[in-house]
């Protein structure tokens, strides 16, 4: 017998062969060979990643296939090629799917955040998605993998893992994933993945099958079996043998998922030991009484018994709480029961068709409860979600309250998707470098979960809320309105570029509109953005987008795929203040919209760097405690000036530091530039005033200047003066304690403009020479391509940008982030937005940060939990370390949130009346906590683009919203 049918979860393949071993074409992997090329060679090799079949003996010996170990317990399987072994050793890339004989700790691999199991799951996906992947021909290599050995090892491993009390509590999602993918007796096939990969293959072969493929990927249900059979019958004369085989596989798997076999497995589990658990017995009996409602797949769900979907959700949540406390011997059956319950819920939920608003909200609540039970959110997150958005149904509620509930329920879908993305993110990034299909793994995993059904139900609820509020999207054909929500108001037009996979550094065009899975943290200016994940509301990129009126909207993963059909077309894109989105090809625009494009070309907001008050004669270093807000734009930038003001107001919350004024930079720029008959400053002004250079030439010229500044000699006395100031202000000798070297330009002091994140900050530099080199690098950073492009696009006089520098001793905070004294989501000036991550440098770099909306009613609403799996730590030796973290507790404690409220009260009362502080607020504050004590790092005005939200066209998009109802009743019928 050959390879048997579908790819098993953990078994990968059953290797039952007849005949002799096939000859193999060896793969020669030279050190310089690209990894992608090596992978392609393995796909063609008859032995795949293996070089031979060997016996692996208990004493550590390795013998030939025809030999035998001296003592019982030997295991036979494939021996990896040397090049594959090197990948494990040098790059931590594990292509081997043989687990039998492995040490448990090595496979769980907690120090590497369980990378081995994650890669195991990803290779299973690639096996399905790419016809066996690197095992394409090795499927027929006899003895390479023994299913019985894998299953026996897997059972022992999972029992070992589940015996630990902490793992199922602190890392429940990852433990459940291990039970899902590691082979063991009773593990059921991952047919949902097979359905999607097979339908994709068929749609590639038969274009007419594409509508059914889209249906199977987005909204699968029991009726799809009939539809696929009808398609086969209609097109039978045109199908070849391979296509017929694929359709047979697809129909068999659809039947297994939506037929009675899954229910039979579930009923068998329900009648065993689990029914004897007192905590589960009543729920299992309740589910048993309502099984007929699931079994009758030809009828819409109308429960005459207890709602089976609600019972399944209750069971899933109950199992999660039970696993750490019940007898270890029953934990694996419990986890298998949980996995089977999710599959049954997935296959039957489409038949629940709500007819009233109350029923739709209840469906969302049930699916959110199930998602928590499956580990897609942490228990503390679920507790908050249940209390804030999923409380008891009310007969009526104010429309505003309803909108807040809908938004919070919608966010729960994001929480779950981010749990999967963050868990597998590092491995996904690693594999995407050599395997183009790898990025599809996360979407496939999400689509295999109850999150798919939750997303559909929430989409229906969002559509209802938007319609009731008068928010109406105007979208291109194929773009679903349920999957879109406007973030930053603005208006743009340009060529659309779509990135459906992962990306590194992108070479973007400021005149184009971009659609991403996530926004790159180092994004250069663009005309407009659409993202599947909105990322961090207060990241530097998001702040720049809000400030500059760059339209930005969140879209669904399905819509990102649909947008790919419009890639390369010129599009009109607008986002209103209330979140209405217009996205259409320019050729389809109205005359009014065409006129808007012409008007936008003529008018472009530009800002002028104020140089009237700058004092370049200040050429001495300043201790931070002698700097005040009035010095902003005069001797230094607003970071140092405002932080000096905070040091004066909150002396115990701000460390002392050193300010290197504009004048010192300017004096250094008067030196003669190497290989030039002019100074650095003359070279700069000549380049920026040139009318003969285009952007490409000017960027190259500025690159030469940047490189020259990086090696610029210091003026006599500067190094000595800094060393003396360091010891006087910080109490330590230069080079004995690590510092932050922060750029602080006068362009960040412009009213109506923020330069957030455009220039360089160096973390935790200790070595004396590295500190001096860091100063040169920070001085050079305004002339990088990204910084220049943002300045050139929005500044009238970019040549007048001067960098000062702020040196601060490093504080190894346990958590850090950004506080905005304004409700970004609620648009309420009395609210507070706080976004924090574990470790240093939190939130500002686009991290998936824990984000709170803190209202004036003393309610802390969790908008997003943190999903960064590694935190930045600052060792006293300098540099940065990355530390693995888990999500079982919130980043901010209630006491720390209370301190933030108190800080905001003082800032709102004091800063608007402080000389030198621009505006009355709101303010953007960077801070951290160490041992529960607050440390302040920066404060500056929070700048939004008011013009973007007040354009007549955008206001007209929102006009319909004034007629939204004041109150909604639970029995409101759905359209």
PDB file of N, CA and C in Angstrom, residues 307 349-354 357-369 453-454 456-457 460:
ATOM      1  N   UNK A 307     -30.390  25.129  23.794  1.00  0.00           N
ATOM      2  CA  UNK A 307     -29.609  25.514  22.622  1.00  0.00           C
ATOM      3  C   UNK A 307     -28.295  24.733  22.626  1.00  0.00           C
ATOM      4  N   UNK A 349     -22.952  25.516  13.272  1.00  0.00           N
ATOM      5  CA  UNK A 349     -23.387  26.854  13.689  1.00  0.00           C
ATOM      6  C   UNK A 349     -24.072  27.629  12.574  1.00  0.00           C
ATOM      7  N   UNK A 350     -23.759  27.316  11.314  1.00  0.00           N
ATOM      8  CA  UNK A 350     -24.357  28.074  10.209  1.00  0.00           C
ATOM      9  C   UNK A 350     -25.860  27.909  10.157  1.00  0.00           C
ATOM     10  N   UNK A 351     -26.376  26.841  10.775  1.00  0.00           N
ATOM     11  CA  UNK A 351     -27.830  26.635  10.755  1.00  0.00           C
ATOM     12  C   UNK A 351     -28.564  27.515  11.757  1.00  0.00           C
ATOM     13  N   UNK A 352     -27.825  28.155  12.635  1.00  0.00           N
ATOM     14  CA  UNK A 352     -28.471  29.107  13.562  1.00  0.00           C
ATOM     15  C   UNK A 352     -28.613  30.418  12.820  1.00  0.00           C
ATOM     16  N   UNK A 353     -29.794  30.721  12.380  1.00  0.00           N
ATOM     17  CA  UNK A 353     -30.077  31.922  11.604  1.00  0.00           C
ATOM     18  C   UNK A 353     -30.948  32.870  12.422  1.00  0.00           C
ATOM     19  N   UNK A 354     -30.343  33.807  13.160  1.00  0.00           N
ATOM     20  CA  UNK A 354     -31.128  34.720  14.012  1.00  0.00           C
ATOM     21  C   UNK A 354     -32.104  35.565  13.194  1.00  0.00           C
ATOM     22  N   UNK A 357     -32.650  41.047  16.682  1.00  0.00           N
ATOM     23  CA  UNK A 357     -31.390  41.594  17.175  1.00  0.00           C
ATOM     24  C   UNK A 357     -30.922  40.849  18.413  1.00  0.00           C
ATOM     25  N   UNK A 358     -31.842  40.504  19.314  1.00  0.00           N
ATOM     26  CA  UNK A 358     -31.471  39.794  20.536  1.00  0.00           C
ATOM     27  C   UNK A 358     -30.856  38.444  20.214  1.00  0.00           C
ATOM     28  N   UNK A 359     -31.436  37.737  19.240  1.00  0.00           N
ATOM     29  CA  UNK A 359     -30.921  36.426  18.865  1.00  0.00           C
ATOM     30  C   UNK A 359     -29.525  36.541  18.242  1.00  0.00           C
ATOM     31  N   UNK A 360     -29.309  37.575  17.430  1.00  0.00           N
ATOM     32  CA  UNK A 360     -27.999  37.770  16.815  1.00  0.00           C
ATOM     33  C   UNK A 360     -26.951  38.091  17.875  1.00  0.00           C
ATOM     34  N   UNK A 361     -27.304  38.928  18.833  1.00  0.00           N
ATOM     35  CA  UNK A 361     -26.353  39.250  19.899  1.00  0.00           C
ATOM     36  C   UNK A 361     -26.066  38.025  20.758  1.00  0.00           C
ATOM     37  N   UNK A 362     -27.091  37.191  20.964  1.00  0.00           N
ATOM     38  CA  UNK A 362     -26.884  35.964  21.726  1.00  0.00           C
ATOM     39  C   UNK A 362     -25.956  35.009  20.975  1.00  0.00           C
ATOM     40  N   UNK A 363     -26.110  34.926  19.659  1.00  0.00           N
ATOM     41  CA  UNK A 363     -25.222  34.074  18.860  1.00  0.00           C
ATOM     42  C   UNK A 363     -23.777  34.558  18.985  1.00  0.00           C
ATOM     43  N   UNK A 364     -23.585  35.865  18.915  1.00  0.00           N
ATOM     44  CA  UNK A 364     -22.239  36.414  19.079  1.00  0.00           C
ATOM     45  C   UNK A 364     -21.678  36.078  20.457  1.00  0.00           C
ATOM     46  N   UNK A 365     -22.525  36.200  21.481  1.00  0.00           N
ATOM     47  CA  UNK A 365     -22.071  35.929  22.846  1.00  0.00           C
ATOM     48  C   UNK A 365     -21.695  34.460  23.012  1.00  0.00           C
ATOM     49  N   UNK A 366     -22.485  33.565  22.440  1.00  0.00           N
ATOM     50  CA  UNK A 366     -22.198  32.131  22.527  1.00  0.00           C
ATOM     51  C   UNK A 366     -20.868  31.810  21.853  1.00  0.00           C
ATOM     52  N   UNK A 367     -20.653  32.354  20.672  1.00  0.00           N
ATOM     53  CA  UNK A 367     -19.421  32.079  19.940  1.00  0.00           C
ATOM     54  C   UNK A 367     -18.207  32.709  20.628  1.00  0.00           C
ATOM     55  N   UNK A 368     -18.391  33.873  21.237  1.00  0.00           N
ATOM     56  CA  UNK A 368     -17.291  34.479  21.989  1.00  0.00           C
ATOM     57  C   UNK A 368     -16.945  33.625  23.202  1.00  0.00           C
ATOM     58  N   UNK A 369     -17.978  33.070  23.851  1.00  0.00           N
ATOM     59  CA  UNK A 369     -17.734  32.182  24.994  1.00  0.00           C
ATOM     60  C   UNK A 369     -16.982  30.926  24.543  1.00  0.00           C
ATOM     61  N   UNK A 453     -16.768  31.595  12.451  1.00  0.00           N
ATOM     62  CA  UNK A 453     -18.201  31.804  12.679  1.00  0.00           C
ATOM     63  C   UNK A 453     -18.455  33.058  13.502  1.00  0.00           C
ATOM     64  N   UNK A 454     -17.601  33.314  14.493  1.00  0.00           N
ATOM     65  CA  UNK A 454     -17.742  34.533  15.290  1.00  0.00           C
ATOM     66  C   UNK A 454     -17.577  35.757  14.407  1.00  0.00           C
ATOM     67  N   UNK A 456     -18.222  36.020  11.218  1.00  0.00           N
ATOM     68  CA  UNK A 456     -19.398  36.165  10.364  1.00  0.00           C
ATOM     69  C   UNK A 456     -20.564  36.766  11.141  1.00  0.00           C
ATOM     70  N   UNK A 457     -20.780  36.267  12.350  1.00  0.00           N
ATOM     71  CA  UNK A 457     -21.886  36.784  13.156  1.00  0.00           C
ATOM     72  C   UNK A 457     -21.657  38.238  13.540  1.00  0.00           C
ATOM     73  N   UNK A 460     -22.379  40.501  10.654  1.00  0.00           N
ATOM     74  CA  UNK A 460     -23.813  40.795  10.510  1.00  0.00           C
ATOM     75  C   UNK A 460     -24.252  41.843  11.534  1.00  0.00           C
TER      76      UNK A 460
END
